[in-house]
Amino acid sequence: MALMTGDEKHGPAATSTLDALWVLYDRVLRVTPGSVEAVGRDRFLLSKGHGPMAYYAVLAAKGFLAEELLPGFGSYDSSLGHHPDRTLVPAIEISSGSLGHGLPLAVGSVLGLRARGLTEPRVWVLIGDAELDEGSNHEAIAYAGPAGLEQLHTLVVDNSSATHGWPGGVASRFEAAGWSAVTVDGRDHEALYRAFTAPHAGRPHAVVARVEPKS
């Protein structure tokens, strides 16, 4: 991440996601640089697209993009923009940055996979707690639970930046809609791994990763 310089870095937005992203790509997601177009791959959608530095760094570390691209982050002719662009980096599933789009797109992705008879690929989406200020996310949450979208996994990085909240914490919002949900320390890799791989038969799964952002 230190290779990426310049303005508009949204550093705290990126560093708050780094640990969770690393555990996902290192130990959980079933996708490799050679399988980014494979039908049976897991899908990862970064909804928190305004802070993509950690995402780019993890993709580079795992061989999805060349490390040499990192110093050009955000420059005029760079493929690594301040918001990720799926047309410029093959490993990126969605172009993002406008808050509130990722979770509805993840729901649609699961429904699309189901329509094709593909029940093995898992869909992961990373959202920020402030995105829960957007009504589109609540519509997606309210639909996915009763629909039993077991392939859907939502990672909420909670760095206390949301305007609104819920008694019992963010996880309670998902549980109220029939989701499996757990809250963990967003810097604890083993806790994240256990939460990411917890069974949730017949229900979508939400992992709330609580972090104190590093500047």
mmCIF file of C-alpha atoms in Angstrom:
data_model
loop_
_atom_site.group_PDB
_atom_site.id
_atom_site.type_symbol
_atom_site.label_atom_id
_atom_site.label_comp_id
_atom_site.label_asym_id
_atom_site.label_seq_id
_atom_site.Cartn_x
_atom_site.Cartn_y
_atom_site.Cartn_z
ATOM 1 C CA MET A 1 0.000 0.000 0.000
ATOM 2 C CA ALA A 2 2.945 2.335 0.598
ATOM 3 C CA LEU A 3 3.640 2.212 -3.147
ATOM 4 C CA MET A 4 0.392 4.090 -3.793
ATOM 5 C CA THR A 5 0.784 7.832 -3.351
ATOM 6 C CA GLY A 6 -1.025 10.995 -4.426
ATOM 7 C CA ASP A 7 -4.212 12.743 -3.425
ATOM 8 C CA GLU A 8 -7.638 11.294 -2.660
ATOM 9 C CA LYS A 9 -6.233 8.108 -1.183
ATOM 10 C CA HIS A 10 -9.022 7.657 1.387
ATOM 11 C CA GLY A 11 -6.395 6.029 3.582
ATOM 12 C CA PRO A 12 -8.587 5.109 6.585
ATOM 13 C CA ALA A 13 -11.242 3.641 4.282
ATOM 14 C CA ALA A 14 -8.575 1.386 2.816
ATOM 15 C CA THR A 15 -6.664 0.410 5.946
ATOM 16 C CA SER A 16 -9.870 -0.543 7.751
ATOM 17 C CA THR A 17 -10.496 -3.235 5.140
ATOM 18 C CA LEU A 18 -6.975 -4.582 4.738
ATOM 19 C CA ASP A 19 -7.027 -7.440 7.262
ATOM 20 C CA ALA A 20 -10.419 -8.738 6.202
ATOM 21 C CA LEU A 21 -9.493 -8.588 2.516
ATOM 22 C CA TRP A 22 -6.247 -10.445 3.146
ATOM 23 C CA VAL A 23 -7.960 -13.289 4.995
ATOM 24 C CA LEU A 24 -10.608 -13.584 2.274
ATOM 25 C CA TYR A 25 -8.121 -13.796 -0.585
ATOM 26 C CA ASP A 26 -5.531 -15.815 1.319
ATOM 27 C CA ARG A 27 -7.767 -18.466 2.866
ATOM 28 C CA VAL A 28 -11.396 -18.287 1.782
ATOM 29 C CA LEU A 29 -12.185 -17.172 -1.766
ATOM 30 C CA ARG A 30 -12.073 -19.886 -4.413
ATOM 31 C CA VAL A 31 -10.601 -17.777 -7.198
ATOM 32 C CA THR A 32 -7.081 -17.495 -8.603
ATOM 33 C CA PRO A 33 -5.402 -15.348 -11.258
ATOM 34 C CA GLY A 34 -6.009 -18.204 -13.665
ATOM 35 C CA SER A 35 -9.717 -18.599 -12.875
ATOM 36 C CA VAL A 36 -11.033 -15.025 -12.918
ATOM 37 C CA GLU A 37 -13.273 -15.909 -15.865
ATOM 38 C CA ALA A 38 -14.208 -19.423 -14.681
ATOM 39 C CA VAL A 39 -17.936 -20.022 -14.285
ATOM 40 C CA GLY A 40 -17.460 -21.858 -11.012
ATOM 41 C CA ARG A 41 -15.305 -19.226 -9.298
ATOM 42 C CA ASP A 42 -16.303 -17.382 -6.155
ATOM 43 C CA ARG A 43 -17.213 -13.736 -6.765
ATOM 44 C CA PHE A 44 -15.955 -10.840 -4.642
ATOM 45 C CA LEU A 45 -17.642 -7.449 -5.006
ATOM 46 C CA LEU A 46 -16.065 -4.372 -3.413
ATOM 47 C CA SER A 47 -18.965 -2.041 -2.718
ATOM 48 C CA LYS A 48 -16.729 0.213 -0.577
ATOM 49 C CA GLY A 49 -15.098 1.363 -3.786
ATOM 50 C CA HIS A 50 -14.023 4.814 -2.609
ATOM 51 C CA GLY A 51 -11.103 3.300 -0.683
ATOM 52 C CA PRO A 52 -9.599 0.675 -3.022
ATOM 53 C CA MET A 53 -5.913 0.852 -2.045
ATOM 54 C CA ALA A 54 -6.042 -2.230 0.185
ATOM 55 C CA TYR A 55 -7.955 -4.081 -2.523
ATOM 56 C CA TYR A 56 -5.325 -3.283 -5.148
ATOM 57 C CA ALA A 57 -2.516 -4.210 -2.748
ATOM 58 C CA VAL A 58 -4.045 -7.613 -1.972
ATOM 59 C CA LEU A 59 -4.749 -8.300 -5.650
ATOM 60 C CA ALA A 60 -1.108 -7.492 -6.437
ATOM 61 C CA ALA A 61 0.200 -9.656 -3.597
ATOM 62 C CA LYS A 62 -1.889 -12.571 -4.870
ATOM 63 C CA GLY A 63 -0.825 -12.179 -8.494
ATOM 64 C CA PHE A 64 -4.060 -10.800 -9.949
ATOM 65 C CA LEU A 65 -2.322 -7.633 -11.126
ATOM 66 C CA ALA A 66 1.292 -6.532 -11.544
ATOM 67 C CA GLU A 67 2.920 -4.832 -8.561
ATOM 68 C CA GLU A 68 4.510 -2.404 -11.009
ATOM 69 C CA LEU A 69 1.076 -0.833 -11.520
ATOM 70 C CA LEU A 70 0.733 0.277 -7.893
ATOM 71 C CA PRO A 71 2.903 3.444 -7.951
ATOM 72 C CA GLY A 72 0.722 4.837 -10.747
ATOM 73 C CA PHE A 73 -2.436 4.593 -8.640
ATOM 74 C CA GLY A 74 -4.888 7.351 -9.492
ATOM 75 C CA SER A 75 -2.797 8.860 -12.284
ATOM 76 C CA TYR A 76 -4.311 9.868 -15.609
ATOM 77 C CA ASP A 77 -3.296 6.773 -17.579
ATOM 78 C CA SER A 78 -3.431 4.213 -14.741
ATOM 79 C CA SER A 79 -5.809 1.261 -14.727
ATOM 80 C CA LEU A 80 -5.964 1.620 -10.937
ATOM 81 C CA GLY A 81 -8.367 4.483 -10.419
ATOM 82 C CA HIS A 82 -9.642 6.071 -7.243
ATOM 83 C CA HIS A 83 -12.689 3.850 -7.839
ATOM 84 C CA PRO A 84 -12.086 0.334 -9.219
ATOM 85 C CA ASP A 85 -13.087 -0.236 -12.847
ATOM 86 C CA ARG A 86 -13.958 -3.779 -13.951
ATOM 87 C CA THR A 87 -13.215 -2.945 -17.586
ATOM 88 C CA LEU A 88 -9.583 -2.130 -16.746
ATOM 89 C CA VAL A 89 -8.668 -4.883 -14.266
ATOM 90 C CA PRO A 90 -9.981 -8.380 -15.131
ATOM 91 C CA ALA A 91 -9.980 -9.565 -11.503
ATOM 92 C CA ILE A 92 -12.472 -6.855 -10.471
ATOM 93 C CA GLU A 93 -16.085 -8.040 -10.591
ATOM 94 C CA ILE A 94 -17.868 -4.653 -10.421
ATOM 95 C CA SER A 95 -17.033 -1.000 -10.929
ATOM 96 C CA SER A 96 -17.900 0.707 -7.671
ATOM 97 C CA GLY A 97 -17.637 3.828 -5.572
ATOM 98 C CA SER A 98 -21.205 5.079 -5.345
ATOM 99 C CA LEU A 99 -22.407 3.922 -1.948
ATOM 100 C CA GLY A 100 -25.191 1.400 -1.701
ATOM 101 C CA HIS A 101 -24.776 -0.484 -4.969
ATOM 102 C CA GLY A 102 -22.700 -3.524 -4.020
ATOM 103 C CA LEU A 103 -25.138 -5.495 -1.885
ATOM 104 C CA PRO A 104 -28.048 -5.240 -4.362
ATOM 105 C CA LEU A 105 -25.626 -6.317 -7.124
ATOM 106 C CA ALA A 106 -24.508 -9.260 -4.979
ATOM 107 C CA VAL A 107 -28.127 -10.331 -4.517
ATOM 108 C CA GLY A 108 -28.591 -10.172 -8.278
ATOM 109 C CA SER A 109 -25.396 -12.160 -8.807
ATOM 110 C CA VAL A 110 -26.662 -14.969 -6.589
ATOM 111 C CA LEU A 111 -30.010 -15.002 -8.359
ATOM 112 C CA GLY A 112 -28.219 -15.117 -11.712
ATOM 113 C CA LEU A 113 -26.085 -18.054 -10.595
ATOM 114 C CA ARG A 114 -29.172 -19.882 -9.349
ATOM 115 C CA ALA A 115 -30.958 -19.313 -12.645
ATOM 116 C CA ARG A 116 -28.026 -21.018 -14.379
ATOM 117 C CA GLY A 117 -28.084 -23.940 -11.955
ATOM 118 C CA LEU A 118 -24.805 -22.891 -10.339
ATOM 119 C CA THR A 119 -25.168 -23.472 -6.609
ATOM 120 C CA GLU A 120 -21.502 -23.909 -5.638
ATOM 121 C CA PRO A 121 -19.984 -20.460 -6.341
ATOM 122 C CA ARG A 122 -20.171 -18.125 -3.386
ATOM 123 C CA VAL A 123 -20.722 -14.386 -3.701
ATOM 124 C CA TRP A 124 -18.971 -12.089 -1.237
ATOM 125 C CA VAL A 125 -19.569 -8.365 -0.984
ATOM 126 C CA LEU A 126 -17.696 -5.887 1.227
ATOM 127 C CA ILE A 127 -19.673 -2.863 2.374
ATOM 128 C CA GLY A 128 -18.897 -0.093 4.826
ATOM 129 C CA ASP A 129 -21.102 0.580 7.834
ATOM 130 C CA ALA A 130 -21.939 4.038 6.450
ATOM 131 C CA GLU A 131 -23.408 2.378 3.359
ATOM 132 C CA LEU A 132 -26.203 1.146 5.588
ATOM 133 C CA ASP A 133 -27.474 4.720 5.491
ATOM 134 C CA GLU A 134 -28.581 3.863 1.938
ATOM 135 C CA GLY A 135 -32.059 2.402 1.511
ATOM 136 C CA SER A 136 -30.969 0.150 -1.351
ATOM 137 C CA ASN A 137 -29.011 -1.966 1.108
ATOM 138 C CA HIS A 138 -31.996 -2.437 3.389
ATOM 139 C CA GLU A 139 -34.133 -3.578 0.484
ATOM 140 C CA ALA A 140 -31.429 -6.132 -0.384
ATOM 141 C CA ILE A 141 -31.161 -7.299 3.241
ATOM 142 C CA ALA A 142 -34.941 -7.617 3.540
ATOM 143 C CA TYR A 143 -35.140 -9.688 0.361
ATOM 144 C CA ALA A 144 -32.127 -11.965 0.779
ATOM 145 C CA GLY A 145 -33.075 -13.382 4.189
ATOM 146 C CA PRO A 146 -36.565 -14.679 3.360
ATOM 147 C CA ALA A 147 -35.304 -15.799 -0.081
ATOM 148 C CA GLY A 148 -32.739 -18.030 1.641
ATOM 149 C CA LEU A 149 -29.792 -16.862 -0.465
ATOM 150 C CA GLU A 150 -27.245 -19.169 1.150
ATOM 151 C CA GLN A 151 -24.588 -18.330 -1.467
ATOM 152 C CA LEU A 152 -24.599 -14.687 -0.368
ATOM 153 C CA HIS A 153 -21.981 -13.455 2.111
ATOM 154 C CA THR A 154 -21.760 -9.842 3.253
ATOM 155 C CA LEU A 155 -18.743 -8.410 5.025
ATOM 156 C CA VAL A 156 -19.548 -5.166 6.827
ATOM 157 C CA VAL A 157 -16.456 -3.207 7.875
ATOM 158 C CA ASP A 158 -17.678 -1.199 10.847
ATOM 159 C CA ASN A 159 -15.397 1.713 11.721
ATOM 160 C CA SER A 160 -18.174 3.724 13.414
ATOM 161 C CA SER A 161 -18.695 6.032 10.445
ATOM 162 C CA ALA A 162 -22.424 5.421 9.989
ATOM 163 C CA THR A 163 -24.994 8.102 10.735
ATOM 164 C CA HIS A 164 -27.526 5.587 12.037
ATOM 165 C CA GLY A 165 -27.275 2.464 14.149
ATOM 166 C CA TRP A 166 -29.326 -0.298 15.743
ATOM 167 C CA PRO A 167 -29.766 -1.565 19.280
ATOM 168 C CA GLY A 168 -27.454 -4.538 19.592
ATOM 169 C CA GLY A 169 -25.171 -3.418 16.769
ATOM 170 C CA VAL A 170 -25.092 -3.777 12.991
ATOM 171 C CA ALA A 171 -25.423 -7.576 13.071
ATOM 172 C CA SER A 172 -28.869 -7.270 14.631
ATOM 173 C CA ARG A 173 -30.150 -5.592 11.457
ATOM 174 C CA PHE A 174 -29.261 -8.662 9.415
ATOM 175 C CA GLU A 175 -30.526 -11.116 12.025
ATOM 176 C CA ALA A 176 -33.904 -9.370 12.062
ATOM 177 C CA ALA A 177 -34.233 -10.192 8.357
ATOM 178 C CA GLY A 178 -33.402 -13.877 8.804
ATOM 179 C CA TRP A 179 -29.673 -13.777 8.124
ATOM 180 C CA SER A 180 -26.927 -15.600 9.951
ATOM 181 C CA ALA A 181 -24.702 -12.880 11.428
ATOM 182 C CA VAL A 182 -21.632 -12.586 13.619
ATOM 183 C CA THR A 183 -19.514 -9.682 14.898
ATOM 184 C CA VAL A 184 -15.724 -10.045 15.198
ATOM 185 C CA ASP A 185 -12.537 -8.044 15.695
ATOM 186 C CA GLY A 186 -11.697 -6.867 12.186
ATOM 187 C CA ARG A 187 -7.949 -7.083 12.859
ATOM 188 C CA ASP A 188 -7.975 -10.660 14.232
ATOM 189 C CA HIS A 189 -7.213 -12.975 11.309
ATOM 190 C CA GLU A 190 -8.221 -16.193 13.035
ATOM 191 C CA ALA A 191 -11.504 -14.705 14.256
ATOM 192 C CA LEU A 192 -12.201 -13.418 10.752
ATOM 193 C CA TYR A 193 -11.488 -16.825 9.222
ATOM 194 C CA ARG A 194 -13.780 -18.606 11.667
ATOM 195 C CA ALA A 195 -16.537 -16.090 10.977
ATOM 196 C CA PHE A 196 -16.074 -16.303 7.210
ATOM 197 C CA THR A 197 -16.322 -20.096 7.224
ATOM 198 C CA ALA A 198 -19.102 -20.549 9.808
ATOM 199 C CA PRO A 199 -21.964 -22.771 8.581
ATOM 200 C CA HIS A 200 -25.244 -21.011 7.754
ATOM 201 C CA ALA A 201 -27.441 -23.560 6.038
ATOM 202 C CA GLY A 202 -30.325 -22.036 4.119
ATOM 203 C CA ARG A 203 -29.503 -18.440 5.079
ATOM 204 C CA PRO A 204 -27.291 -15.631 3.795
ATOM 205 C CA HIS A 205 -24.388 -14.826 6.084
ATOM 206 C CA ALA A 206 -23.122 -11.459 7.373
ATOM 207 C CA VAL A 207 -19.790 -10.847 9.103
ATOM 208 C CA VAL A 208 -19.452 -7.496 10.883
ATOM 209 C CA ALA A 209 -15.766 -6.648 11.275
ATOM 210 C CA ARG A 210 -15.274 -3.985 13.949
ATOM 211 C CA VAL A 211 -12.161 -1.874 13.436
ATOM 212 C CA GLU A 212 -10.565 1.293 14.640
ATOM 213 C CA PRO A 213 -9.266 2.912 11.439
ATOM 214 C CA LYS A 214 -5.541 3.527 11.088
ATOM 215 C CA SER A 215 -4.574 6.835 9.496
#
